[in-house]
CSV table of C-alpha atoms in Angstrom, one decimal:
chain,number,residue,atom,x,y,z
A,1,MET,CA,96.9,121.7,95.0
A,2,LYS,CA,95.0,123.5,97.7
A,3,HIS,CA,96.8,124.0,101.0
A,4,TYR,CA,97.4,120.6,102.4
A,5,SER,CA,95.4,121.1,105.6
A,6,GLU,CA,92.3,122.3,103.7
A,7,TYR,CA,92.6,119.4,101.3
A,8,LEU,CA,92.7,116.9,104.2
A,9,GLN,CA,89.8,118.6,105.9
A,10,GLU,CA,87.7,118.4,102.8
A,11,HIS,CA,88.2,114.6,102.8
A,12,GLY,CA,87.3,114.2,106.5
A,13,VAL,CA,90.8,114.0,107.8
A,14,LYS,CA,91.7,116.1,110.8
A,15,PRO,CA,94.9,117.9,109.7
A,16,THR,CA,97.4,117.3,112.5
A,17,ALA,CA,101.0,118.3,112.0
A,18,VAL,CA,102.1,114.7,111.3
A,19,ARG,CA,99.4,114.1,108.8
A,20,ILE,CA,100.1,117.4,107.0
A,21,LEU,CA,103.8,116.5,106.8
A,22,VAL,CA,103.1,112.9,105.5
A,23,TRP,CA,100.5,114.2,103.0
A,24,GLU,CA,103.0,116.8,101.7
A,25,GLU,CA,105.5,114.0,101.0
A,26,VAL,CA,102.8,111.7,99.5
A,27,ALA,CA,101.4,114.4,97.3
A,28,ALA,CA,104.9,114.8,95.7
A,29,MET,CA,105.1,111.1,94.9
A,30,THR,CA,104.8,110.5,91.1
A,31,GLU,CA,104.9,106.7,91.3
A,32,THR,CA,103.5,104.1,93.6
A,33,PHE,CA,105.4,103.9,96.9
A,34,THR,CA,105.8,101.8,100.0
A,35,LEU,CA,106.0,102.6,103.7
A,36,ALA,CA,109.8,102.1,103.4
A,37,ASP,CA,109.9,104.7,100.6
A,38,LEU,CA,108.3,107.3,102.9
A,39,GLU,CA,110.5,106.3,105.8
A,40,ASN,CA,113.5,107.0,103.6
A,41,ALA,CA,112.1,110.3,102.6
A,42,MET,CA,111.2,111.3,106.1
A,43,PRO,CA,114.0,109.9,108.3
A,44,HIS,CA,113.1,111.9,111.4
A,45,MET,CA,109.5,110.8,111.4
A,46,ASP,CA,108.4,107.7,113.4
A,47,ARG,CA,107.5,104.7,111.3
A,48,SER,CA,104.2,104.0,113.2
A,49,SER,CA,103.1,107.7,112.7
A,50,ILE,CA,103.7,107.4,109.0
A,51,TYR,CA,101.9,104.1,108.8
A,52,ARG,CA,98.9,105.4,110.8
A,53,ALA,CA,98.6,108.4,108.4
A,54,LEU,CA,98.7,106.1,105.4
A,55,ARG,CA,96.0,103.9,106.8
A,56,LEU,CA,93.8,106.9,107.5
A,57,PHE,CA,94.4,108.4,104.1
A,58,ALA,CA,93.4,105.1,102.5
A,59,GLU,CA,90.3,104.9,104.7
A,60,HIS,CA,89.3,108.3,103.4
A,61,HIS,CA,90.0,107.4,99.8
A,62,LEU,CA,93.0,109.7,99.4
A,63,LEU,CA,95.2,106.7,98.6
A,64,HIS,CA,94.9,103.4,96.9
A,65,GLU,CA,96.4,100.4,98.7
A,66,LEU,CA,97.8,97.9,96.2
A,67,ASN,CA,98.8,94.3,96.6
A,68,ASP,CA,100.8,93.6,93.5
A,69,ALA,CA,102.3,90.2,94.5
A,70,THR,CA,105.7,91.7,95.3
A,71,GLY,CA,105.2,91.1,99.0
A,72,LEU,CA,105.1,94.8,99.8
A,73,LYS,CA,102.0,96.9,100.2
A,74,LYS,CA,102.2,99.8,97.8
A,75,TYR,CA,100.2,103.0,97.7
A,76,CYS,CA,99.4,105.6,95.1
A,77,VAL,CA,97.5,108.9,95.3
A,78,CYS,CA,93.8,108.4,94.5
A,79,ARG,CA,92.5,110.4,91.6
A,80,CYS,CA,89.3,108.4,91.1
A,81,THR,CA,86.1,110.3,90.4
A,82,ASP,CA,84.2,108.1,93.0
A,83,HIS,CA,85.0,106.3,96.2
A,84,HIS,CA,85.0,102.8,94.8
A,85,HIS,CA,88.5,102.9,93.2
A,86,LEU,CA,87.1,101.6,90.0
A,87,ASN,CA,88.8,103.8,87.6
A,88,HIS,CA,92.4,103.0,86.7
A,89,ILE,CA,94.7,100.1,86.0
A,90,HIS,CA,98.0,99.3,87.6
A,91,PHE,CA,101.0,97.7,85.8
A,92,ASN,CA,103.6,95.7,87.7
A,93,CYS,CA,106.9,95.2,86.0
A,94,THR,CA,108.1,91.6,86.6
A,95,HIS,CA,111.7,92.7,86.0
A,96,CYS,CA,112.3,95.8,88.2
A,97,GLY,CA,109.3,95.3,90.5
A,98,LYS,CA,107.9,98.8,90.0
A,99,THR,CA,104.2,99.3,89.9
A,100,PHE,CA,102.8,102.1,87.7
A,101,CYS,CA,99.4,103.8,87.8
A,102,LEU,CA,97.9,103.9,84.3
A,103,GLU,CA,95.4,106.6,85.0
A,104,ASP,CA,94.5,107.1,81.4
A,105,TYR,CA,93.3,103.5,81.1
A,106,SER,CA,90.0,102.4,82.7
A,107,ILE,CA,89.2,99.1,84.2
A,108,PRO,CA,86.6,97.4,82.0
A,109,LEU,CA,83.2,97.3,83.5
A,110,VAL,CA,82.5,93.9,85.0
A,111,VAL,CA,78.8,92.9,85.4
A,112,LEU,CA,78.3,90.7,88.4
A,113,PRO,CA,75.1,88.9,89.5
A,114,LYS,CA,72.7,91.3,91.2
A,115,GLU,CA,73.3,89.7,94.6
A,116,PHE,CA,76.9,91.0,94.5
A,117,ARG,CA,77.9,94.6,95.3
A,118,ILE,CA,81.3,96.0,94.2
A,119,GLU,CA,83.1,98.1,96.8
A,120,GLU,CA,86.6,98.1,95.2
A,121,ALA,CA,88.2,96.8,92.1
A,122,GLU,CA,91.9,96.1,91.8
A,123,TYR,CA,93.2,95.5,88.3
A,124,ILE,CA,96.9,94.7,88.0
A,125,ILE,CA,98.6,93.8,84.7
A,126,LYS,CA,102.0,92.1,84.9
A,127,GLY,CA,104.7,92.4,82.3
A,128,VAL,CA,107.8,94.3,81.4
A,129,CYS,CA,107.9,98.1,81.6
A,130,PRO,CA,109.5,100.3,78.8
A,131,LYS,CA,112.7,100.9,80.8
A,132,CYS,CA,113.3,97.1,81.3
A,133,SER,CA,112.4,96.4,77.7
A,134,ARG,CA,115.4,98.2,76.4
């Protein structure tokens, strides 16, 4: 990945020291994560600073915000080809509570009446993950 400050600038985010540190941690995440996960990974960083960075990253389409019915807001790095977050499916394991980004699987196109305009689509499948199936 490009240097983090350049990457943030390309997406309209001013690369402050805090934002660069938070993005560096976020970019290393391979699964969905919560604010608490980042707090644990960055114990010397203020919770509100982390939260503000996450909100800004989501506003600039660098992250997806997920509401998967676990009661916790989760995030994942956005790899969508457009800014409408219409590309991939998320899978929530009802046993372990983990949410997985299934980037190789696309959300089926939903045709709405012409008066409606899609801005975002959230597609979450619930079931049991491979680890919990064993």
